[in-house]
């Protein structure tokens, strides 16, 4: 999922099945196929549209680019930011890298998991939050860093985290 | 004319509330002309609001909404205001720097071509257009510029190889996959001075005969991507690209794609698996064509080399480390941010004098230099000069110039374990020592920390590190053991 647009609210989740999918993927292929090395831009576009890369889109993308489904699957599974299932309404990335660890990042991680009741990769039962790790947000002078729905937050301690998630 | 007030729009400044501060200033004093610049990189002062005066820009920061409202109620505060930091250009943190590359960051509005040109933009490109390709390459070679991404390979030598390579199609690829923890210099250039990178890539294109370029930027930098996209559109519309086809491509969260051959695979639309070398990308790179792959800072330093001459660049630095290093001070540090300094200043000068020690006020225990694959350096080595050769003598590396500071509460054993954990997570899987070794490394560290046959397991751990170093194709498997070995050597009681 494009990190700047980490919300399912923006995506047309309802289109992820049925005829709408083929049409949307076809339009994306038409628009991007002529790029040099088009697969990653296409996967980003599909994910921007649906919030994740629906399984049914894989054969369509493969056919459109004259690749095997295995090749497309291999690329999707290699990159951590490509999702194969829908995320919660808001995606929360917590930086796990060293600069954040130097400022209490591990405490924040543990707090976040406890507060949301989920582990990395999980989505809260109410579908509100998906929690993901990230390795560096380039905000290392103001650690610990959190990205919530595409918005970067600095110096996030457990108290600031609770305010962020409104709990 | 209304007084101009400048509020940074860089993503760190925004994360500290710069948007709300800008809105508060505009509301408190509607007569003022509020503009959004990039950031100067003095992040402990962000949001740093600057006010234009006859004497120059004066600064106020860090501001929150409340302080901004009070300060700007009834107009712009003057230099006599007790909260004024004085002239921004005279701030000790900026005076102590030698800004060759980061001259416009925080000064100009990032997407203003007029301001870019008014502050020396495109001088390097114009100079390059009056030279032959060989002369451009010679200037870059003579400047002593070495790859700022971390490998420190002479940029001119790389360019000469691509210039001499046969091929009807050549590429300029900018590595903007800045994944090392503690680094943000590339992001700063892309967000605060994007035309600089475009100018550097145009010059590279002229130097080697390439008419296509790609900027591979990590997805974690959405604002950098959006800024570059718009900057490219503006530069093309104003006729600055002269047929040079330039595009931004977005990564998808894989650290390994900062390794140049993996990056090329990713650009081609494949899994980011590392390639064997040779052939070098310079002769067979993107789609098998001769390709320059340079880091953002390397390319962003080329314009000033062309504009002011190789000699000017060489006049900074020491030995074979010439020019400036964009040091990024991060982690537990009082004054974190970007400090562009000549190579040769000591680690202590940077961390203690410029950085002011730890944010927590506690003693420094270690500094990790060069990202997650860099050594943890103990205080007894802090007098080491920041240059590539001196750092080698203490088994450390400068890498991309990131310095992460840890106070005395840091558990170096946990951090060593994390180095393997990170490597296991990010390994592309091609080389067995990296793919499997990193997983085994976590297990062996755990055994040692549990006190299980600690002596034997320490020997085993060193042997494993050696195997990874010797048996991995790229820097991930080859260098992930370095932080571990540095902990074993300098903080033996913790691992």
XYZ file of C-alpha atoms in Angstrom:
662
model
C 0.000 0.000 0.000
C 1.275 3.398 -0.908
C 2.292 4.761 2.454
C 0.940 8.182 1.694
C -2.502 6.730 1.282
C -2.742 4.104 3.960
C -6.477 4.078 4.324
C -9.011 1.654 2.980
C -11.439 4.563 3.004
C -9.670 5.854 -0.108
C -9.744 2.533 -1.864
C -12.611 0.973 -3.686
C -12.685 -2.139 -1.579
C -16.056 -3.202 -2.926
C -14.559 -3.560 -6.384
C -12.040 -6.167 -5.329
C -14.266 -8.938 -6.649
C -16.332 -9.433 -9.729
C -16.370 -7.624 -13.045
C -15.267 -4.299 -11.539
C -11.875 -5.815 -10.842
C -11.157 -6.857 -14.414
C -12.158 -3.473 -15.698
C -10.039 -1.577 -13.174
C -6.976 -3.790 -13.706
C -7.430 -3.531 -17.464
C -7.444 0.242 -17.243
C -4.289 0.232 -15.093
C -2.533 -2.128 -17.504
C -3.511 0.029 -20.448
C -2.118 3.127 -18.758
C 1.169 1.705 -17.453
C 2.080 -1.238 -19.673
C 4.281 0.825 -21.967
C 6.643 1.881 -19.151
C 10.079 0.298 -19.007
C 9.852 -2.300 -16.234
C 6.134 -1.751 -15.626
C 5.384 -4.401 -12.992
C 6.051 -2.432 -9.794
C 4.182 0.685 -10.950
C 1.253 -1.565 -11.925
C 1.239 -3.340 -8.569
C 1.355 0.015 -6.767
C -1.548 1.262 -8.865
C -3.615 -1.854 -8.152
C -2.903 -1.550 -4.446
C -3.735 2.164 -4.457
C -7.055 1.300 -6.042
C -8.102 -1.605 -3.834
C -6.030 -1.177 -0.689
C -4.306 -4.483 -1.458
C -3.516 -6.699 -4.430
C -6.527 -8.991 -4.899
C -5.667 -12.597 -5.791
C -7.918 -12.391 -8.836
C -5.861 -9.536 -10.241
C -2.690 -11.645 -10.436
C -3.636 -13.696 -13.547
C -4.876 -10.530 -15.244
C -1.596 -8.711 -14.590
C 0.405 -11.778 -15.655
C -1.493 -12.092 -18.913
C -1.236 -8.373 -19.601
C 2.542 -8.410 -19.231
C 3.139 -11.835 -20.770
C 4.501 -13.173 -17.486
C 3.617 -16.314 -15.576
C 1.381 -16.006 -12.513
C 4.286 -17.395 -10.500
C 6.502 -14.528 -11.588
C 3.955 -11.928 -10.541
C 3.319 -13.739 -7.258
C 7.073 -13.880 -6.675
C 7.379 -10.133 -7.005
C 4.364 -9.412 -4.797
C 5.655 -11.691 -2.057
C 9.178 -10.243 -2.167
C 8.196 -6.686 -1.210
C 6.925 -6.092 2.340
C 4.659 -3.202 1.363
C 2.550 -5.176 -1.071
C -0.484 -6.594 0.709
C -2.541 -9.566 -0.369
C -5.415 -8.903 2.020
C -7.371 -5.810 3.012
C -5.915 -3.619 5.771
C -7.919 -1.932 8.506
C -9.313 1.552 8.060
C -6.085 3.069 9.297
C -2.605 1.610 8.946
C -0.123 2.355 11.673
C 3.562 1.847 10.932
C 5.971 1.836 13.850
C 9.653 2.287 13.130
C 11.788 -0.539 14.486
C 15.175 0.808 13.387
C 18.112 1.689 15.625
C 17.607 5.451 15.936
C 14.113 4.840 17.261
C 15.382 2.075 19.544
C 17.852 4.598 20.980
C 14.867 6.679 22.102
C 12.645 3.986 23.557
C 11.252 2.450 20.388
C 10.999 -1.008 21.935
C 8.837 0.339 24.769
C 6.590 2.011 22.216
C 6.291 -1.184 20.158
C 5.277 -3.229 23.182
C 2.826 -0.557 24.283
C 1.250 -0.329 20.820
C 0.739 -4.085 20.581
C -0.815 -4.145 24.031
C -3.000 -1.097 23.464
C -4.355 -2.425 20.183
C -4.385 -6.064 21.249
C -2.669 -7.168 18.036
C 0.786 -8.127 16.792
C 2.537 -6.831 13.676
C 0.561 -7.684 10.569
C -2.660 -7.848 12.567
C -5.848 -5.824 12.303
C -7.989 -4.884 15.295
C -11.272 -6.774 15.626
C -13.274 -3.636 14.826
C -11.323 -3.265 11.569
C -10.055 0.135 12.654
C -6.254 -0.337 12.804
C -3.675 -2.463 11.055
C -0.283 -2.499 12.771
C 2.872 -2.857 10.673
C 6.587 -2.583 11.409
C 8.729 -0.358 9.228
C 12.488 -0.124 9.037
C 13.205 3.592 9.093
C 10.998 6.507 8.139
C 13.915 8.917 7.677
C 12.841 10.913 10.720
C 15.733 9.745 12.860
C 16.547 13.020 14.609
C 13.101 13.059 16.256
C 12.610 9.426 17.265
C 10.565 7.358 17.936
C 8.613 7.731 14.697
C 5.176 6.533 13.724
C 3.350 6.840 10.415
C -0.430 6.842 10.788
C -2.515 7.004 7.631
C 0.333 8.580 5.726
C 1.068 11.179 8.397
C 4.423 11.154 10.128
C 4.605 11.715 13.882
C 7.744 12.493 15.894
C 8.862 11.673 19.445
C 5.975 9.310 20.024
C 5.989 7.962 23.580
C 3.209 5.682 24.886
C 1.138 8.673 26.017
C 1.409 10.372 22.630
C 0.553 7.047 21.013
C -2.680 6.753 23.001
C -3.646 10.257 21.900
C -2.891 9.354 18.285
C -5.207 6.382 18.304
C -7.788 8.217 20.388
C -7.881 5.769 23.281
C 5.130 44.753 0.342
C 4.180 42.464 3.164
C 6.814 40.877 5.335
C 7.725 37.377 4.302
C 7.551 34.587 6.891
C 9.013 31.191 6.104
C 7.786 27.957 7.627
C 9.427 24.637 6.673
C 7.377 22.001 4.899
C 9.826 19.110 5.153
C 8.334 15.911 6.524
C 10.155 16.061 9.864
C 9.068 19.679 10.371
C 5.522 18.680 9.489
C 5.639 15.783 11.921
C 6.461 18.361 14.580
C 3.465 20.489 13.689
C 4.779 22.881 11.009
C 1.494 22.877 9.058
C -0.498 23.951 12.097
C 2.130 26.551 12.963
C 1.992 27.992 9.432
C -1.785 28.201 9.689
C -1.553 29.834 13.114
C 0.863 32.489 11.833
C -1.356 33.238 8.837
C -4.366 33.556 11.096
C -2.654 35.682 13.740
C -1.169 38.084 11.217
C -3.090 37.979 7.919
C -0.986 40.799 6.467
C 2.129 38.630 6.449
C 3.215 36.651 3.403
C 3.619 33.102 4.739
C 5.730 30.863 2.488
C 6.726 27.212 2.848
C 10.406 26.416 2.441
C 12.279 23.171 2.928
C 14.188 22.528 6.144
C 17.716 23.552 7.031
C 18.020 20.293 8.914
C 18.339 21.840 12.380
C 15.647 19.491 13.569
C 15.851 20.306 17.272
C 14.655 23.810 16.342
C 11.760 22.649 14.152
C 9.255 24.024 13.524
C 11.721 26.860 12.919
C 9.914 29.928 11.646
C 11.977 32.575 9.866
C 11.064 36.215 9.319
C 12.679 38.279 6.576
C 14.211 41.538 7.778
C 16.508 44.112 6.200
C 19.447 42.488 8.008
C 18.537 38.965 6.889
C 16.277 36.225 8.137
C 15.705 35.972 11.871
C 14.539 32.739 13.450
C 12.061 31.584 16.085
C 11.838 27.993 17.192
C 10.856 25.451 18.078
C 7.324 26.824 17.867
C 4.017 25.213 18.627
C 0.634 26.650 17.681
C 0.213 28.461 20.972
C 3.601 30.149 20.834
C 3.161 31.009 17.163
C -0.165 32.734 17.906
C 1.298 34.792 20.731
C 4.459 35.632 18.839
C 2.740 36.755 15.658
C -0.271 38.462 17.218
C -0.264 41.898 15.650
C 2.442 41.229 13.079
C 5.913 39.844 12.714
C 8.098 39.826 15.834
C 11.325 41.780 15.610
C 14.909 40.741 16.264
C 14.613 42.367 19.685
C 11.993 39.867 20.809
C 13.428 37.789 23.682
C 12.530 34.535 21.906
C 14.420 35.478 18.748
C 17.278 33.152 17.886
C 18.962 35.930 15.907
C 20.003 35.779 12.293
C 19.483 32.204 11.125
C 22.555 32.217 8.895
C 24.632 33.207 11.936
C 23.393 30.384 14.164
C 26.468 28.554 15.524
C 25.049 25.246 14.241
C 25.069 26.598 10.689
C 28.266 28.653 10.998
C 30.119 25.505 12.013
C 29.134 23.779 8.777
C 30.607 23.825 5.298
C 27.549 23.602 3.121
C 28.555 22.753 -0.436
C 25.639 20.498 -1.311
C 22.937 21.634 1.090
C 23.113 25.313 0.207
C 19.463 25.891 -0.600
C 17.749 23.460 1.776
C 15.529 25.508 4.058
C 16.306 28.682 2.170
C 14.133 28.358 -0.922
C 10.643 27.182 -1.670
C 11.422 23.684 -2.969
C 9.326 23.913 -6.130
C 10.246 27.444 -7.156
C 12.451 27.330 -10.254
C 12.921 31.087 -10.025
C 14.310 30.815 -6.484
C 16.442 27.832 -7.490
C 18.088 29.879 -10.220
C 18.355 32.988 -8.053
C 20.350 30.922 -5.538
C 22.871 29.506 -7.972
C 20.810 26.730 -9.522
C 21.696 25.467 -13.028
C 25.147 27.130 -12.989
C 26.732 23.677 -12.976
C 24.540 22.466 -15.807
C 25.337 25.547 -17.898
C 29.035 24.988 -17.352
C 28.650 21.318 -18.275
C 26.870 22.259 -21.491
C 29.954 24.178 -22.558
C 32.235 21.171 -21.989
C 32.779 17.879 -23.785
C 31.696 14.666 -22.082
C 35.353 13.859 -21.392
C 35.868 17.243 -19.764
C 32.859 16.788 -17.456
C 34.110 13.365 -16.410
C 37.593 14.803 -15.860
C 36.198 17.551 -13.616
C 34.292 15.048 -11.490
C 37.338 12.778 -11.299
C 39.635 15.638 -10.303
C 37.204 16.806 -7.636
C 37.873 13.604 -5.710
C 34.146 12.948 -5.260
C 33.471 9.435 -3.975
C 30.105 7.710 -3.820
C 28.211 9.129 -0.875
C 25.823 6.203 -0.625
C 28.392 4.347 1.419
C 30.661 2.458 -0.955
C 32.861 5.531 -1.549
C 33.801 4.462 -5.068
C 35.266 7.346 -7.118
C 32.351 8.823 -9.053
C 34.525 10.015 -11.948
C 35.933 6.528 -12.523
C 32.421 5.087 -12.642
C 31.325 7.745 -15.113
C 34.384 7.171 -17.326
C 33.528 3.464 -17.548
C 29.983 4.260 -18.665
C 31.192 6.936 -21.084
C 33.566 4.459 -22.707
C 31.055 1.591 -22.750
C 29.499 0.753 -26.115
C 25.764 1.108 -26.297
C 23.074 3.060 -28.067
C 21.061 3.339 -24.831
C 22.589 4.304 -21.490
C 20.908 5.138 -18.203
C 21.421 7.355 -15.178
C 19.899 5.729 -12.105
C 19.669 7.596 -8.842
C 19.670 5.425 -5.763
C 17.204 7.172 -3.451
C 16.406 4.037 -1.463
C 17.805 5.585 1.700
C 17.084 2.719 4.074
C 19.819 3.054 6.694
C 18.540 3.981 10.103
C 19.888 7.370 11.116
C 19.971 8.778 7.602
C 17.782 11.413 6.000
C 20.127 13.507 3.836
C 18.702 12.115 0.587
C 15.195 12.816 1.789
C 16.203 16.377 2.634
C 17.590 17.002 -0.864
C 14.498 15.522 -2.508
C 12.043 17.403 -0.316
C 13.892 20.685 0.137
C 15.919 21.137 -3.072
C 14.614 18.699 -5.701
C 15.903 20.626 -8.726
C 19.443 20.055 -7.448
C 19.098 16.311 -7.935
C 17.550 16.831 -11.354
C 20.452 19.104 -12.331
C 22.982 16.528 -11.125
C 21.326 13.787 -13.157
C 21.198 15.981 -16.255
C 24.933 16.614 -15.917
C 25.564 12.890 -15.489
C 23.546 12.289 -18.645
C 25.697 14.752 -20.588
C 28.857 13.194 -19.164
C 28.173 9.631 -20.246
C 25.763 10.096 -23.160
C 22.585 8.920 -21.429
C 19.177 10.342 -22.265
C 17.108 8.381 -19.765
C 17.155 8.540 -16.000
C 15.306 6.970 -13.104
C 15.136 7.996 -9.474
C 14.392 4.896 -7.410
C 12.917 6.267 -4.203
C 11.743 4.271 -1.233
C 7.995 4.143 -0.620
C 8.597 5.292 2.955
C 9.255 8.786 1.528
C 5.878 9.763 0.034
C 6.562 13.490 0.276
C 9.910 13.143 -1.494
C 8.239 11.215 -4.317
C 5.470 13.786 -4.724
C 7.940 16.688 -4.619
C 10.223 15.092 -7.218
C 7.320 14.238 -9.534
C 6.223 17.853 -9.488
C 9.793 19.193 -9.807
C 10.406 17.020 -12.878
C 7.158 18.226 -14.419
C 8.099 21.873 -13.783
C 11.672 21.460 -15.020
C 10.489 19.757 -18.202
C 7.819 22.384 -18.839
C 10.418 25.134 -18.457
C 12.694 23.412 -20.964
C 15.417 22.398 -18.506
C 15.473 18.711 -19.391
C 16.392 19.070 -23.079
C 15.120 15.653 -24.096
C 16.425 13.923 -20.971
C 13.682 11.496 -19.963
C 13.474 11.380 -16.167
C 11.063 9.410 -13.970
C 10.616 8.593 -10.306
C 10.031 4.952 -9.427
C 8.735 3.892 -6.039
C 10.167 0.991 -4.066
C 8.025 -1.250 -1.908
C 9.696 -1.592 1.447
C 12.665 -3.851 0.670
C 15.886 -2.601 2.291
C 17.977 -4.724 -0.052
C 16.886 -2.576 -2.996
C 19.371 0.034 -1.781
C 22.041 -2.381 -3.041
C 22.651 -1.238 -6.594
C 22.169 -4.508 -8.489
C 19.089 -5.378 -6.476
C 17.779 -1.889 -7.197
C 18.254 -2.482 -10.931
C 16.359 -5.775 -10.727
C 13.550 -3.969 -8.927
C 13.461 -1.217 -11.568
C 13.154 -3.920 -14.192
C 10.071 -5.178 -12.379
C 11.567 -8.204 -10.683
C 12.240 -9.443 -7.167
C 15.075 -7.372 -5.718
C 17.610 -10.182 -5.827
C 21.278 -9.264 -5.883
C 23.215 -9.848 -9.119
C 26.665 -11.292 -9.554
C 29.362 -8.776 -10.396
C 30.963 -8.675 -12.958
C 29.515 -7.482 -15.152
C 29.394 -4.145 -13.372
C 26.287 -1.982 -13.823
C 28.585 0.500 -15.568
C 28.884 -1.901 -18.492
C 25.702 -3.988 -18.135
C 23.239 -2.343 -15.777
C 19.571 -1.508 -16.250
C 18.100 -3.811 -18.921
C 21.687 -4.866 -19.614
C 22.691 -1.388 -20.749
C 25.595 0.736 -19.472
C 24.275 2.480 -16.367
C 25.489 5.047 -13.871
C 24.090 4.221 -10.436
C 24.766 7.025 -7.969
C 23.395 8.014 -4.597
C 21.319 11.207 -4.230
C 24.075 13.097 -2.412
C 26.722 12.143 -4.981
C 24.553 13.453 -7.809
C 23.537 16.509 -5.793
C 27.207 17.383 -5.262
C 28.041 17.317 -8.984
C 26.459 20.721 -9.826
C 28.638 22.609 -7.327
C 31.722 20.800 -8.626
C 30.956 21.969 -12.152
C 29.901 25.450 -11.056
C 32.822 26.195 -8.745
C 35.453 23.857 -10.087
C 37.081 20.620 -8.991
C 39.720 22.518 -7.019
C 37.107 24.167 -4.835
C 35.652 20.776 -3.932
C 39.116 19.332 -3.269
C 39.897 22.182 -0.911
C 37.600 20.528 1.638
C 38.404 17.270 3.365
C 41.532 15.254 4.069
C 43.664 12.624 2.334
C 41.549 10.644 -0.082
C 38.280 11.734 1.559
C 37.667 15.002 -0.232
C 34.777 17.402 -0.064
C 32.114 17.365 2.590
C 30.166 14.716 4.440
C 26.495 15.300 5.109
C 26.503 13.961 8.661
C 23.101 13.007 9.977
C 22.954 13.038 13.749
C 20.198 10.858 15.085
C 18.918 8.747 17.923
C 19.538 9.861 21.473
C 21.136 13.215 20.686
C 20.346 16.679 21.981
C 20.721 18.511 18.685
C 19.783 16.025 15.995
C 19.824 16.968 12.354
C 21.949 17.465 9.303
C 25.469 18.806 9.614
C 27.466 19.147 6.419
C 31.113 19.242 7.471
C 34.454 18.724 5.715
C 35.820 15.188 5.996
C 38.358 15.047 8.804
C 36.463 16.522 11.731
C 36.379 14.041 14.576
C 33.450 11.982 15.698
C 33.674 13.728 19.067
C 33.434 17.195 17.504
C 30.286 16.151 15.705
C 28.549 14.207 18.447
C 29.563 16.304 21.440
C 30.176 19.822 20.095
C 27.589 19.978 17.320
C 25.188 17.420 18.737
C 25.525 18.501 22.345
C 25.648 14.945 23.686
C 22.603 12.837 24.418
C 19.010 14.035 24.498
C 18.581 12.286 27.825
C 21.565 14.108 29.335
C 23.145 10.759 30.248
C 26.621 9.665 29.133
C 27.065 8.381 25.583
C 27.624 4.648 25.499
C 28.091 4.118 21.779
C 27.563 5.624 18.362
C 26.498 3.428 15.484
C 27.968 4.817 12.282
C 26.865 3.963 8.767
C 23.462 2.418 9.341
C 22.327 -1.020 10.499
C 25.403 -2.671 8.986
C 27.814 -0.327 10.742
C 29.895 -0.800 13.860
C 28.981 0.363 17.353
C 31.808 2.719 18.248
C 32.726 3.140 21.930
C 33.770 6.522 23.399
C 37.478 5.593 23.390
C 37.405 5.899 19.586
C 35.552 9.216 19.440
C 38.697 11.106 18.446
C 38.772 9.257 15.138
C 38.500 11.680 12.203
C 35.448 11.240 10.027
C 37.115 10.074 6.846
C 36.881 6.781 4.997
C 40.434 5.640 5.728
C 40.517 6.540 9.435
C 37.262 4.736 10.029
C 38.714 1.601 8.458
C 41.450 1.596 11.073
C 38.839 1.167 13.818
C 36.887 -1.492 11.839
C 34.045 0.913 11.240
C 32.601 2.643 8.224
C 31.118 6.013 7.467
C 28.603 4.673 4.995
C 25.991 7.254 4.130
C 27.001 9.466 7.057
C 24.350 8.498 9.590
C 25.409 8.591 13.245
C 23.019 7.098 15.782
C 23.778 7.989 19.396
C 22.948 5.695 22.330
C 23.089 6.574 26.005
C 24.309 4.352 28.839
C 20.983 2.548 29.111
C 21.372 0.929 25.690
C 21.678 -2.848 25.703
C 24.297 -3.567 23.060
C 23.639 -7.296 23.238
C 20.055 -6.694 22.153
C 21.264 -4.389 19.406
C 23.703 -7.028 18.142
C 20.869 -9.540 18.063
C 18.795 -6.990 16.184
C 21.507 -6.710 13.503
C 21.012 -10.408 12.677
C 17.239 -10.124 12.997
C 17.254 -7.244 10.530
C 19.510 -9.155 8.131
C 17.234 -12.209 8.323
C 14.222 -10.017 7.602
C 15.809 -8.171 4.694
C 18.021 -10.826 3.063
C 17.105 -11.337 -0.594
C 17.846 -15.010 -0.108
C 20.411 -15.488 -2.831
C 23.458 -16.288 -0.704
C 23.170 -19.059 1.870
C 25.532 -17.456 4.429
C 23.269 -14.412 4.577
C 19.881 -16.118 4.273
C 20.573 -18.888 6.769
C 23.451 -17.332 8.684
C 21.399 -14.405 9.900
C 18.759 -16.736 11.362
C 21.416 -18.882 13.031
C 23.081 -15.705 14.269
C 19.976 -14.735 16.234
C 19.908 -18.206 17.781
C 23.583 -18.199 18.740
C 23.317 -14.719 20.280
C 20.335 -15.935 22.303
C 22.330 -18.942 23.564
C 25.239 -16.765 24.617
C 22.920 -14.369 26.408
C 21.287 -17.274 28.222
C 24.747 -18.394 29.308
C 24.530 -21.640 27.342
C 28.096 -22.827 26.596
C 28.996 -19.184 26.210
C 32.682 -19.719 25.437
C 32.017 -22.241 22.655
C 29.157 -20.227 21.262
C 31.255 -17.087 21.108
C 33.778 -18.953 18.969
C 30.923 -20.247 16.839
C 29.484 -16.748 16.488
C 32.794 -15.319 15.293
C 33.112 -18.181 12.824
C 29.588 -17.537 11.566
C 30.374 -13.835 11.134
C 33.497 -14.708 9.144
C 31.476 -17.032 6.891
C 28.872 -14.367 6.224
C 31.523 -11.751 5.482
C 33.437 -14.026 3.121
C 30.526 -15.809 1.530
C 27.952 -13.126 0.694
C 27.744 -11.351 -2.636
C 26.641 -7.973 -1.324
C 26.984 -5.700 1.659
C 23.935 -6.963 3.530
C 25.266 -10.404 4.389
C 28.819 -9.143 4.111
C 28.453 -6.370 6.646
C 25.597 -7.332 8.965
C 28.209 -9.107 11.148
C 30.123 -5.844 11.651
C 27.855 -4.394 14.355
C 27.891 -7.804 16.059
C 31.673 -8.077 16.009
C 32.002 -4.510 17.264
C 29.800 -5.325 20.251
C 31.820 -8.485 20.962
C 35.014 -6.469 20.870
C 34.046 -3.279 22.679
C 31.164 -4.373 24.885
C 32.208 -7.939 25.626
C 30.266 -8.045 28.898
C 27.044 -7.685 26.908
C 27.626 -10.414 24.327
